[in-house]
Amino acid sequence: MLNLVLFGPPGAGKGTQSSLLMQKYNLIHLSTGDILRSEIAAGTKLGLEAKTLMDRGDLVPDEVVIGMISSKLDNNLTANGFIFDGFPRTTAQATALDILLKEKGTSISSMLSLKVADDELIRRLLERGKNSGRADDKNEGIIANRINEYNNKTAPLKEFYSSQNKLYEIEGLGSVEDIAQKLNSVIDNL
Ligand code: B4P
């Protein structure tokens, strides 16, 4: 199985690049952000609880997202592999993911980490916020909180995967096509 963690701060291009990678390598795309937004749209109890946190730019509790990923893995046991987009975001999530994959006889192949400067992240997210309808893309203060959550709780995961020799850092500034090519060349050489 080819199991990729697509990593980076909010607005780095994870969702954008995931759509391309999933087609090219025939992988299942698992975005915890998308799954949470579909729970909100469906008006479930989980969605209602998550909405308050997401609208503020805070992370949703680990047990919620780990449970969501676990059931998605169980439903796709014969897949070629997975792209994990926006997951894991904490050390507890990364540890749980390693255990879940081990139970299924597989593991993370690599973490592809997109590097983009904060001012460009803010610009992209405010731009998306003009049409996305996402409360967390509309306000610079909330975007700053998301970047803060990333720096405090998520960025340390680079060390988690680096210690397993699985970290690849990729420049995330440039055209979507150029960045896709850089990602493809890393994956093709795994
Ligand atoms: P996500 O849905 O993961 O939101 P994101 O990080 O903002 O999206 P992404 O990074 O994929 O956006 P992209 O760069 O593609 O999370 C939202 C919230 O859900 C979190 O704040 C949290 O509350 C919660 N959550 C999700 N997962 C969680 C977890 N595991 N644990 C706890 N809480 C969790 O795109 C950004 C914009 O940039 C787009 O408009 C795109 O068109 C543009 N763009 C992309 N590439 C570009 C390029 N090369 N040049 C110019 N623009 C580009």
GROMACS .gro file of C-alpha atoms and ligand atoms in nm:
model
  243
    1MET     CA    1   0.000   0.000   0.000
    2LEU     CA    2   0.109   0.358  -0.068
    3ASN     CA    3   0.010   0.563   0.236
    4LEU     CA    4   0.099   0.932   0.220
    5VAL     CA    5   0.060   1.203   0.483
    6LEU     CA    6   0.019   1.536   0.304
    7PHE     CA    7   0.129   1.791   0.556
    8GLY     CA    8   0.157   2.168   0.598
    9PRO     CA    9  -0.003   2.473   0.759
   10PRO     CA   10  -0.361   2.580   0.675
   11GLY     CA   11  -0.367   2.704   0.317
   12ALA     CA   12  -0.045   2.526   0.217
   13GLY     CA   13  -0.221   2.343  -0.067
   14LYS     CA   14  -0.292   2.007   0.097
   15GLY     CA   15  -0.647   1.977  -0.034
   16THR     CA   16  -0.547   2.109  -0.377
   17GLN     CA   17  -0.258   1.866  -0.422
   18SER     CA   18  -0.448   1.572  -0.270
   19SER     CA   19  -0.704   1.581  -0.550
   20LEU     CA   20  -0.425   1.547  -0.807
   21LEU     CA   21  -0.236   1.275  -0.619
   22MET     CA   22  -0.542   1.065  -0.557
   23GLN     CA   23  -0.612   1.047  -0.931
   24LYS     CA   24  -0.254   0.986  -1.037
   25TYR     CA   25  -0.180   0.709  -0.785
   26ASN     CA   26  -0.534   0.571  -0.744
   27LEU     CA   27  -0.548   0.642  -0.372
   28ILE     CA   28  -0.835   0.706  -0.132
   29HIS     CA   29  -0.834   1.070  -0.017
   30LEU     CA   30  -0.912   1.111   0.353
   31SER     CA   31  -0.945   1.475   0.459
   32THR     CA   32  -1.058   1.515   0.819
   33GLY     CA   33  -1.154   1.876   0.740
   34ASP     CA   34  -1.384   1.758   0.457
   35ILE     CA   35  -1.533   1.479   0.669
   36LEU     CA   36  -1.603   1.725   0.953
   37ARG     CA   37  -1.759   1.977   0.712
   38SER     CA   38  -1.989   1.705   0.576
   39GLU     CA   39  -2.095   1.618   0.933
   40ILE     CA   40  -2.175   1.989   0.984
   41ALA     CA   41  -2.374   1.999   0.660
   42ALA     CA   42  -2.569   1.689   0.766
   43GLY     CA   43  -2.645   1.854   1.103
   44THR     CA   44  -2.518   1.558   1.309
   45LYS     CA   45  -2.436   1.590   1.682
   46LEU     CA   46  -2.066   1.545   1.601
   47GLY     CA   47  -2.090   1.817   1.335
   48LEU     CA   48  -2.260   2.063   1.569
   49GLU     CA   49  -1.990   2.011   1.834
   50ALA     CA   50  -1.709   2.040   1.578
   51LYS     CA   51  -1.852   2.356   1.418
   52THR     CA   52  -1.795   2.578   1.722
   53LEU     CA   53  -1.429   2.472   1.740
   54MET     CA   54  -1.366   2.493   1.365
   55ASP     CA   55  -1.526   2.837   1.333
   56ARG     CA   56  -1.278   2.960   1.596
   57GLY     CA   57  -0.985   2.790   1.422
   58ASP     CA   58  -0.929   2.548   1.712
   59LEU     CA   59  -0.855   2.178   1.663
   60VAL     CA   60  -1.133   1.924   1.715
   61PRO     CA   61  -1.064   1.665   1.994
   62ASP     CA   62  -0.827   1.381   1.900
   63GLU     CA   63  -1.073   1.101   1.983
   64VAL     CA   64  -1.329   1.243   1.738
   65VAL     CA   65  -1.096   1.256   1.436
   66ILE     CA   66  -0.921   0.927   1.522
   67GLY     CA   67  -1.262   0.752   1.534
   68MET     CA   68  -1.357   0.902   1.197
   69ILE     CA   69  -1.033   0.786   1.032
   70SER     CA   70  -1.057   0.440   1.189
   71SER     CA   71  -1.398   0.376   1.036
   72LYS     CA   72  -1.288   0.507   0.695
   73LEU     CA   73  -0.990   0.268   0.699
   74ASP     CA   74  -1.219  -0.023   0.790
   75ASN     CA   75  -1.446   0.062   0.498
   76ASN     CA   76  -1.159   0.063   0.244
   77LEU     CA   77  -0.950  -0.242   0.329
   78THR     CA   78  -0.874  -0.331  -0.032
   79ALA     CA   79  -0.755   0.018  -0.137
   80ASN     CA   80  -0.424   0.078  -0.318
   81GLY     CA   81  -0.341   0.320  -0.040
   82PHE     CA   82  -0.448   0.644   0.126
   83ILE     CA   83  -0.369   1.015   0.122
   84PHE     CA   84  -0.412   1.155   0.470
   85ASP     CA   85  -0.489   1.527   0.426
   86GLY     CA   86  -0.501   1.737   0.742
   87PHE     CA   87  -0.453   1.427   0.957
   88PRO     CA   88  -0.264   1.362   1.180
   89ARG     CA   89  -0.248   1.706   1.344
   90THR     CA   90  -0.120   1.606   1.690
   91THR     CA   91   0.126   1.350   1.825
   92ALA     CA   92  -0.167   1.154   1.974
   93GLN     CA   93  -0.327   1.132   1.627
   94ALA     CA   94   0.002   1.025   1.464
   95THR     CA   95   0.057   0.753   1.725
   96ALA     CA   96  -0.300   0.628   1.682
   97LEU     CA   97  -0.261   0.623   1.302
   98ASP     CA   98   0.056   0.412   1.326
   99ILE     CA   99  -0.131   0.161   1.546
  100LEU     CA  100  -0.439   0.150   1.319
  101LEU     CA  101  -0.224   0.090   1.009
  102LYS     CA  102  -0.012  -0.174   1.184
  103GLU     CA  103  -0.329  -0.365   1.274
  104LYS     CA  104  -0.403  -0.374   0.902
  105GLY     CA  105  -0.051  -0.493   0.815
  106THR     CA  106   0.059  -0.163   0.660
  107SER     CA  107   0.228   0.167   0.755
  108ILE     CA  108   0.288   0.527   0.645
  109SER     CA  109   0.513   0.536   0.337
  110SER     CA  110   0.610   0.902   0.372
  111MET     CA  111   0.514   1.246   0.497
  112LEU     CA  112   0.518   1.514   0.226
  113SER     CA  113   0.540   1.850   0.399
  114LEU     CA  114   0.454   2.168   0.204
  115LYS     CA  115   0.641   2.481   0.310
  116VAL     CA  116   0.468   2.819   0.259
  117ALA     CA  117   0.533   3.153   0.436
  118ASP     CA  118   0.264   3.290   0.670
  119ASP     CA  119   0.183   3.601   0.461
  120GLU     CA  120   0.106   3.383   0.156
  121LEU     CA  121  -0.109   3.147   0.369
  122ILE     CA  122  -0.315   3.442   0.494
  123ARG     CA  123  -0.351   3.579   0.142
  124ARG     CA  124  -0.471   3.243   0.001
  125LEU     CA  125  -0.718   3.175   0.281
  126LEU     CA  126  -0.871   3.525   0.272
  127GLU     CA  127  -0.905   3.484  -0.105
  128ARG     CA  128  -1.077   3.146  -0.065
  129GLY     CA  129  -1.295   3.300   0.209
  130LYS     CA  130  -1.457   3.533  -0.047
  131ASN     CA  131  -1.646   3.234  -0.193
  132SER     CA  132  -1.598   2.930   0.031
  133GLY     CA  133  -1.863   3.018   0.287
  134ARG     CA  134  -1.615   2.899   0.551
  135ALA     CA  135  -1.625   3.112   0.866
  136ASP     CA  136  -1.264   3.012   0.940
  137ASP     CA  137  -1.141   3.165   0.610
  138LYS     CA  138  -1.306   3.505   0.653
  139ASN     CA  139  -1.124   3.667   0.939
  140GLU     CA  140  -0.752   3.733   0.975
  141GLY     CA  141  -0.766   3.679   1.353
  142ILE     CA  142  -0.913   3.329   1.309
  143ILE     CA  143  -0.659   3.246   1.039
  144ALA     CA  144  -0.382   3.359   1.277
  145ASN     CA  145  -0.525   3.123   1.541
  146ARG     CA  146  -0.520   2.834   1.292
  147ILE     CA  147  -0.156   2.907   1.209
  148ASN     CA  148  -0.083   2.925   1.581
  149GLU     CA  149  -0.252   2.586   1.643
  150TYR     CA  150  -0.042   2.446   1.358
  151ASN     CA  151   0.285   2.584   1.499
  152ASN     CA  152   0.212   2.466   1.855
  153LYS     CA  153   0.045   2.128   1.805
  154THR     CA  154   0.099   2.010   1.448
  155ALA     CA  155   0.445   2.124   1.330
  156PRO     CA  156   0.617   1.897   1.590
  157LEU     CA  157   0.495   1.599   1.383
  158LYS     CA  158   0.773   1.671   1.135
  159GLU     CA  159   1.011   1.541   1.401
  160PHE     CA  160   0.783   1.238   1.460
  161TYR     CA  161   0.814   1.130   1.093
  162SER     CA  162   1.171   1.249   1.051
  163SER     CA  163   1.275   1.011   1.329
  164GLN     CA  164   1.121   0.732   1.116
  165ASN     CA  165   1.313   0.864   0.807
  166LYS     CA  166   0.983   0.943   0.633
  167LEU     CA  167   0.986   1.324   0.612
  168TYR     CA  168   1.018   1.503   0.274
  169GLU     CA  169   0.994   1.884   0.269
  170ILE     CA  170   0.869   2.046  -0.050
  171GLU     CA  171   0.854   2.417  -0.140
  172GLY     CA  172   0.482   2.501  -0.160
  173LEU     CA  173   0.517   2.837  -0.334
  174GLY     CA  174   0.466   2.837  -0.711
  175SER     CA  175   0.207   2.706  -0.954
  176VAL     CA  176  -0.015   2.413  -0.857
  177GLU     CA  177   0.136   2.214  -1.151
  178ASP     CA  178   0.498   2.281  -1.048
  179ILE     CA  179   0.431   2.173  -0.691
  180ALA     CA  180   0.248   1.862  -0.815
  181GLN     CA  181   0.555   1.770  -1.022
  182LYS     CA  182   0.782   1.804  -0.721
  183LEU     CA  183   0.550   1.579  -0.518
  184ASN     CA  184   0.533   1.323  -0.800
  185SER     CA  185   0.909   1.302  -0.825
  186VAL     CA  186   0.943   1.236  -0.451
  187ILE     CA  187   0.672   0.966  -0.462
  188ASP     CA  188   0.814   0.800  -0.774
  189ASN     CA  189   1.150   0.766  -0.599
  190LEU     CA  190   1.015   0.618  -0.275
  191B4P     P1  191  -0.879   2.167   0.686
  191B4P     O1  192  -0.999   2.137   0.607
  191B4P     O2  193  -0.771   2.063   0.687
  191B4P     O3  194  -0.833   2.310   0.634
  191B4P     P2  195  -0.704   2.372   0.572
  191B4P     O4  196  -0.581   2.323   0.641
  191B4P     O5  197  -0.731   2.517   0.576
  191B4P     O6  198  -0.712   2.332   0.420
  191B4P     P3  199  -0.604   2.309   0.313
  191B4P     O7  200  -0.465   2.333   0.367
  191B4P     O8  201  -0.634   2.172   0.260
  191B4P     O9  202  -0.639   2.417   0.202
  191B4P     P4  203  -0.556   2.427   0.068
  191B4P    O10  204  -0.419   2.451   0.115
  191B4P    O11  205  -0.575   2.316  -0.027
  191B4P    O12  206  -0.913   2.198   0.840
  191B4P     C1  207  -1.011   2.291   0.879
  191B4P     C2  208  -1.040   2.279   1.029
  191B4P    O13  209  -1.092   2.146   1.059
  191B4P     C3  210  -0.920   2.291   1.123
  191B4P    O14  211  -0.890   2.426   1.153
  191B4P     C4  212  -0.973   2.213   1.248
  191B4P    O15  213  -1.061   2.290   1.323
  191B4P     C5  214  -1.050   2.099   1.186
  191B4P     N1  215  -0.970   1.977   1.168
  191B4P     C6  216  -0.945   1.918   1.048
  191B4P     N2  217  -0.867   1.807   1.065
  191B4P     C7  218  -0.842   1.800   1.198
  191B4P     C8  219  -0.764   1.709   1.278
  191B4P     N3  220  -0.698   1.607   1.224
  191B4P     N4  221  -0.759   1.731   1.412
  191B4P     C9  222  -0.825   1.830   1.468
  191B4P     N5  223  -0.899   1.920   1.400
  191B4P    C10  224  -0.908   1.906   1.265
  191B4P    O16  225  -0.612   2.552  -0.005
  191B4P    C11  226  -0.605   2.684   0.043
  191B4P    C12  227  -0.628   2.782  -0.071
  191B4P    O17  228  -0.504   2.801  -0.139
  191B4P    C13  229  -0.727   2.734  -0.177
  191B4P    O18  230  -0.813   2.839  -0.210
  191B4P    C14  231  -0.640   2.697  -0.296
  191B4P    O19  232  -0.702   2.721  -0.419
  191B4P    C15  233  -0.520   2.789  -0.278
  191B4P     N6  234  -0.398   2.732  -0.331
  191B4P    C16  235  -0.359   2.601  -0.323
  191B4P     N7  236  -0.239   2.584  -0.382
  191B4P    C17  237  -0.200   2.708  -0.430
  191B4P    C18  238  -0.086   2.757  -0.500
  191B4P     N8  239   0.014   2.676  -0.535
  191B4P     N9  240  -0.080   2.889  -0.529
  191B4P    C19  241  -0.181   2.972  -0.495
  191B4P    N10  242  -0.292   2.932  -0.429
  191B4P    C20  243  -0.302   2.801  -0.398
   0.00000   0.00000   0.00000
